[in-house]
Coordinates of C-alpha atoms and ligand atoms in Angstrom, one line a residue:
X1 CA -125.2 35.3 10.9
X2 CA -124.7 38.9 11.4
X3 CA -125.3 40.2 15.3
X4 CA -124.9 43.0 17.6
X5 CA -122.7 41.7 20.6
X6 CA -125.6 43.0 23.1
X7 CA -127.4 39.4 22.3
X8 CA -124.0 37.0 22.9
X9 CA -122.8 39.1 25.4
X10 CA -126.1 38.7 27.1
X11 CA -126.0 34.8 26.3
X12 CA -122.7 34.6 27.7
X13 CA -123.2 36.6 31.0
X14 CA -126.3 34.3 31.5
X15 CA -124.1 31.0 30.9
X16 CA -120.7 31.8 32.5
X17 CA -118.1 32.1 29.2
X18 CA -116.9 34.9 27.6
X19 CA -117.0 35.6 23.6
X20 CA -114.0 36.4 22.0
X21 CA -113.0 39.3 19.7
X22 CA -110.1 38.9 17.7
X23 CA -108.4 42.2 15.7
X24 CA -108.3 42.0 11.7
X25 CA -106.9 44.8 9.5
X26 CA -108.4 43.5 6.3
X27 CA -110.2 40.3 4.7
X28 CA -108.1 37.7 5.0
X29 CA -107.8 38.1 8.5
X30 CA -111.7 38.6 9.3
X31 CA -112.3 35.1 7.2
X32 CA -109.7 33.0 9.5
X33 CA -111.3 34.8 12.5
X34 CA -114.8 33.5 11.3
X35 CA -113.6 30.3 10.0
X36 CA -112.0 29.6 13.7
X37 CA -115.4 30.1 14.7
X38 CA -117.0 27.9 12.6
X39 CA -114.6 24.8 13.1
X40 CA -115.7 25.2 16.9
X41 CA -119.2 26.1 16.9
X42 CA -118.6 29.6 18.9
X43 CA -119.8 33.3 18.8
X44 CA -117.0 35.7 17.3
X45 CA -116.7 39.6 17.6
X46 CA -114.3 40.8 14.6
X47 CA -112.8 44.0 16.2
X48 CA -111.4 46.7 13.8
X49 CA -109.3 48.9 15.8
X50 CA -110.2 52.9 15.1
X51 CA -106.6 53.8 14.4
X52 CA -105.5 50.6 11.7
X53 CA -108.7 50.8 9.7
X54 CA -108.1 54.6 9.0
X55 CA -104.5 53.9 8.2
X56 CA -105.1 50.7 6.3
X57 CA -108.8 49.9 5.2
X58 CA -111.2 52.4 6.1
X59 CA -114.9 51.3 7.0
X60 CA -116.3 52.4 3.7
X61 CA -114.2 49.7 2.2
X62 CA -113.7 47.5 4.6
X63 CA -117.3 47.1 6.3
X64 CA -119.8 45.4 3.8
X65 CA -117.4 42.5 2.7
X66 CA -116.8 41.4 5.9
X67 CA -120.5 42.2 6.8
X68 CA -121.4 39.3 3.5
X69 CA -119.2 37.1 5.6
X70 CA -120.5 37.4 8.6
X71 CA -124.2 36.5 7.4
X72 CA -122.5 33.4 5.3
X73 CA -121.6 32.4 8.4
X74 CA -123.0 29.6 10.7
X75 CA -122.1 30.9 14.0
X76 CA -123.4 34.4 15.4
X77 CA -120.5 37.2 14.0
X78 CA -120.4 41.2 15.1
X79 CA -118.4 43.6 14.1
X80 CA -117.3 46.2 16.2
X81 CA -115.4 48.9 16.5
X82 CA -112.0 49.2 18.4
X83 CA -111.1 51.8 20.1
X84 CA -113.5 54.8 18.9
X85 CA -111.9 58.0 20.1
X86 CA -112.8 59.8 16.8
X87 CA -116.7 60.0 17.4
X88 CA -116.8 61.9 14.2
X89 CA -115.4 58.3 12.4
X90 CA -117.3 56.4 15.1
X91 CA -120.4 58.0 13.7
X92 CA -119.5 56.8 10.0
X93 CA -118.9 53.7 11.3
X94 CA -122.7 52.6 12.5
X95 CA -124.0 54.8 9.2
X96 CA -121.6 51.7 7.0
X97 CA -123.4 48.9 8.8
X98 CA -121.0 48.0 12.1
X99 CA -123.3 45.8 14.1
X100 CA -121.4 47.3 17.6
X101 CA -118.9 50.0 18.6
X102 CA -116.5 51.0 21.4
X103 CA -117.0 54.5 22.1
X104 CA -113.7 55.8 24.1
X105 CA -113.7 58.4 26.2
X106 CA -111.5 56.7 28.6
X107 CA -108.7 59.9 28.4
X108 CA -111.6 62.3 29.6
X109 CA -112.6 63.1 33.4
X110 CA -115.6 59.9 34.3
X111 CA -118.4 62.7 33.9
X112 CA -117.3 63.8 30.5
X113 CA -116.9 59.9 29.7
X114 CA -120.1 59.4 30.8
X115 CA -121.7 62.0 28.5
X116 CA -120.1 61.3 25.5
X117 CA -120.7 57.7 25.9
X118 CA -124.4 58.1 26.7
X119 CA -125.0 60.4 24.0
X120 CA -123.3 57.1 21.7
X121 CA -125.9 54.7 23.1
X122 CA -128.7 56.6 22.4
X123 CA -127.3 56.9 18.8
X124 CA -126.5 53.5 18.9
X125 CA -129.8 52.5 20.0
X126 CA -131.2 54.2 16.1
X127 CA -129.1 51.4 14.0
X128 CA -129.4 48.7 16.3
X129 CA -126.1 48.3 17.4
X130 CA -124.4 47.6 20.7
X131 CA -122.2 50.1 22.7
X132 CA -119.1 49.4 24.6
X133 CA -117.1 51.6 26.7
X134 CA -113.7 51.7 29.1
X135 CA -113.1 53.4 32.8
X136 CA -109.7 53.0 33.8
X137 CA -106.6 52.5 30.9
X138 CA -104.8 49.6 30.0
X139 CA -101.8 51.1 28.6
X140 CA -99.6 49.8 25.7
X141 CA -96.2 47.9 25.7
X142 CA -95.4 49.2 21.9
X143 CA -94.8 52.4 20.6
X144 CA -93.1 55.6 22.3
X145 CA -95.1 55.9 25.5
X146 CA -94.7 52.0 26.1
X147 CA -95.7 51.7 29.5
X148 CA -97.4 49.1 31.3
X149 CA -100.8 49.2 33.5
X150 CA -100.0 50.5 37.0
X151 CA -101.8 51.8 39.7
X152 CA -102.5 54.7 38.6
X153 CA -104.6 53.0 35.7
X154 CA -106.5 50.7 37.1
X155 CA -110.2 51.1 36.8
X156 CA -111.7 52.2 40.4
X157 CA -114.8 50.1 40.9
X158 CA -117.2 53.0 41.9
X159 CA -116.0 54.9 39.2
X160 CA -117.1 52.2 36.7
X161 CA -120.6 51.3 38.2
X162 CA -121.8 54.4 38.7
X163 CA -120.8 55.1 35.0
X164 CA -122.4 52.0 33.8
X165 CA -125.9 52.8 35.7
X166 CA -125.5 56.6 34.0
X167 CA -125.2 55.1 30.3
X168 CA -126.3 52.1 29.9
X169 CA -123.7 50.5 27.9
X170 CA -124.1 46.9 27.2
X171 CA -120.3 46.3 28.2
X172 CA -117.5 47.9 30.0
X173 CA -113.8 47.3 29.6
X174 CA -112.1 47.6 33.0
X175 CA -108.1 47.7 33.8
X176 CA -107.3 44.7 36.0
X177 CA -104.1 44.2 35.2
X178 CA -103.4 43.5 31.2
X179 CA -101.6 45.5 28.7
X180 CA -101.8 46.1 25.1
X181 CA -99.9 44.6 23.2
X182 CA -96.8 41.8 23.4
X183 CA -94.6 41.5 26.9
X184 CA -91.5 40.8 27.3
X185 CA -90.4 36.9 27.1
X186 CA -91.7 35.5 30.1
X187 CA -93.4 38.0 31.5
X188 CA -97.0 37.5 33.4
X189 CA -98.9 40.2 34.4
X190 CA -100.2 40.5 37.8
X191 CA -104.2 41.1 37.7
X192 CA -106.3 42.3 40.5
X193 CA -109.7 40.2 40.3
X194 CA -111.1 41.9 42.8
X195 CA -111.7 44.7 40.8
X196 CA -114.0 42.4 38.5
X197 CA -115.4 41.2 41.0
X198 CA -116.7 44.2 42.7
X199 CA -118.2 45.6 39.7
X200 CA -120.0 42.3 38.4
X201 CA -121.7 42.2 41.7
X202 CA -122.9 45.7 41.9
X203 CA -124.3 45.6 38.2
X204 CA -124.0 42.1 36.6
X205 CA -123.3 43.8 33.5
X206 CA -120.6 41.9 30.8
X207 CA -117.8 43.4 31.2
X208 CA -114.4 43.0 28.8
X209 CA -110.8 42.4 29.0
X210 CA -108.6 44.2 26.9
X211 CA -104.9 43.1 26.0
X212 CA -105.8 39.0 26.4
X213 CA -102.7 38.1 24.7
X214 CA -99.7 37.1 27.0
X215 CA -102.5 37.0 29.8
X216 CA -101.6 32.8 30.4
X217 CA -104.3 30.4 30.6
X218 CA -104.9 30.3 34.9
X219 CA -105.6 34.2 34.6
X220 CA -107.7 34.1 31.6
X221 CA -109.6 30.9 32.9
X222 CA -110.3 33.2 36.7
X223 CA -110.9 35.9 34.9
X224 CA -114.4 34.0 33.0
X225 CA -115.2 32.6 36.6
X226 CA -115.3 36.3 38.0
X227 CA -117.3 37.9 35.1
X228 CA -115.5 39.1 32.4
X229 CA -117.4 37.9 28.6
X230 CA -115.7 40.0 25.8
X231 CA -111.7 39.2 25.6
X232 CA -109.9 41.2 23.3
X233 CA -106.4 39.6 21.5
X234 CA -105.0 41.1 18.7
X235 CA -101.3 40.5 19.1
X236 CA -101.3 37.2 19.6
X237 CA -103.0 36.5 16.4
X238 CA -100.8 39.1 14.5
X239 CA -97.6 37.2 15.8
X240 CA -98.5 33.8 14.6
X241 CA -99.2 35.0 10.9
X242 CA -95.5 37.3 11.2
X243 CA -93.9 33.9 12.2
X244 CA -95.6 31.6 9.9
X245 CA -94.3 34.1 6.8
X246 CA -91.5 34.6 8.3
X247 CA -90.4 30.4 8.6
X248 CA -92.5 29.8 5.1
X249 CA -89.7 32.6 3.2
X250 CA -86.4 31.5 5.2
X251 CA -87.3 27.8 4.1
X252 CA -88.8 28.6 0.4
X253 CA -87.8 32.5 -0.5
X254 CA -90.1 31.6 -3.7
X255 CA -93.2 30.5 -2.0
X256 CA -96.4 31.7 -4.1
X257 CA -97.7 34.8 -2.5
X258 CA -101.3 34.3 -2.8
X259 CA -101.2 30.9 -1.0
X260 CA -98.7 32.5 1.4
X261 CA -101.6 35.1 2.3
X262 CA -104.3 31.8 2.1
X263 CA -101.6 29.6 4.5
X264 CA -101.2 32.4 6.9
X265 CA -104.2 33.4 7.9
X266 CA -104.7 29.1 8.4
X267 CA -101.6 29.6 10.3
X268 CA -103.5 32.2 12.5
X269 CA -106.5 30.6 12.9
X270 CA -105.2 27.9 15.8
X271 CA -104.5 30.9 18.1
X272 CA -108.2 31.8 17.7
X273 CA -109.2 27.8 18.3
X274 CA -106.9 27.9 21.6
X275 CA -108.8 31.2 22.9
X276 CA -112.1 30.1 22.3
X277 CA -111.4 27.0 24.0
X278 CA -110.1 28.9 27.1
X279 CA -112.6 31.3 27.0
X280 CA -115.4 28.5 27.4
X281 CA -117.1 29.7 24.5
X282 CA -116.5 26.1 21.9
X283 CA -120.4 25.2 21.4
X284 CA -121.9 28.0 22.6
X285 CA -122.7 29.4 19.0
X286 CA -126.9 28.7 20.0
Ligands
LIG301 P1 -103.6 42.5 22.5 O1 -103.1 43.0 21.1 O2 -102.7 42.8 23.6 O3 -104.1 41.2 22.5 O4 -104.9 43.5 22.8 C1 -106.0 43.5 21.9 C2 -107.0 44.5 22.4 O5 -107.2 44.7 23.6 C3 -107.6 45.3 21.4 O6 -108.5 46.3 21.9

């Protein structure tokens, strides 16, 4: 069934999981997301990520199959948009039928932020759908200005509640520590909980982890127990499908392609299991 997040985010604040949303660039890769899903009875965001879908699949194309999907379904499935710096696109976005967006603003001063994002919600609010936003920056290991999260990016907690009480988002993604994108070979990053911690109490709101994959399973389990209920992983996913190809060609160069697109996205879907089993969401579907 199709959903905003605002109801499983709500569901998994009240019970002590988090939902997670999993980055597809087209079809195949929404269906193993919601299959995952399926095979262990959990909620599912599908996040599109602003930049990809304008480069690959834009939300004209893209949105109502994957909406048809979603209602198919028999677990509760949003769609939401990554990463919405283009508000113009944002805008297009909720008009094609997206169930929830990300509006950011995170690059602008915390009172511009603010604005922009409240003026979101209130258009949000029109088509039903559910707003998330970011204060702080997570950075991003890939691409030219590679650089990982630091001091300087980490989301100051009165900063974040006071913007939360200003636009009533229904979720906030804070910078605790993760990255975008894939670290080096074994690298963990170091997260600051407290930072979670502080803002949970002040406002209870869900709050969202962005860059889950690489985080390891002790950080992602303590970072459920101190509030977080959206995770974000898109490389992870992306990494397991690149491999699978890539082992399926060395060993059979002649492997049918449209099974290779069916076996990959299969291939895929056992990352998505593993997450939803670490972030307590299995069974939490109703
Ligand atoms: P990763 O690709 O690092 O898992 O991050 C995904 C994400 O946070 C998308 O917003």
């Amino acid at each position: 069934m199709y959903e905003s997040m605002k109801g499983m985010l709500a569901k998994a604040n009240a019970e002590g999981y988090a939902v997670m949303a999993i980055n597809a660039v087209d079809l195949e890769m929404a269906r193993g997301i919601i299959t995952a899903a399926e095979q262990m009875n959990a909620p599912i965001i599908i996040d599109l990520l602003q930049d990809q879908i304008k480069r690959y699949f834009d939300c004209d194309i893209l949105t109502q199959p994957i909406i048809k999907m979603a209602q198919a379904a028999h677990v509760p499935v949003a769609i939401n948009l990554d990463h919405g710096h283009d508000i113009a696109h944002l805008k297009r976005c909720l008009h094609e039928g997206f169930s929830s967006v990300m509006c950011d603003a995170s690059a602008l001063s915390p009172e511009e932020n603010a604005k922009v994002t409240r003026g979101i919600v209130e258009l949000a609010q029109t088509y039903g759908a559910s707003v998330e936003a970011e204060v702080g920056n997570m950075g991003c290991s890939v691409g030219a200005d590679a650089h990982f999260t630091d001091d300087q990016m980490y989301t100051d907690p009165d900063v974040a509640i006071k913007f939360i009480q200003d636009t009533g988002v229904d979720c906030l993604a804070v910078s605790y520590g993760s990255t975008h994108g894939d670290y080096p070979e074994g690298y963990v990053p170091t997260f600051h909980f407290d930072i979670v911690e502080k803002i949970k109490a002040s406002t209870g709101a869900p709050l969202v982890l962005h860059g889950g994959s690489g985080t390891g399973d002790e950080n992602m389990r303590r970072s459920v127990e101190v509030g977080i209920n959206k995770i974000n992983v898109g490389t992870d996913y992306m990494i397991a499908q690149r491999e699978f190809v890539a082992k399926t060609l060395a060993e059979d160069p002649g492997y049918n392609w449209p099974q290779l697109l069916q076996d990959s996205w299969a291939a895929g879907m056992e990352v998505v299991k593993r997450y939803i089993e670490l972030s307590g969401s299995a069974n939490k579907a109703f």
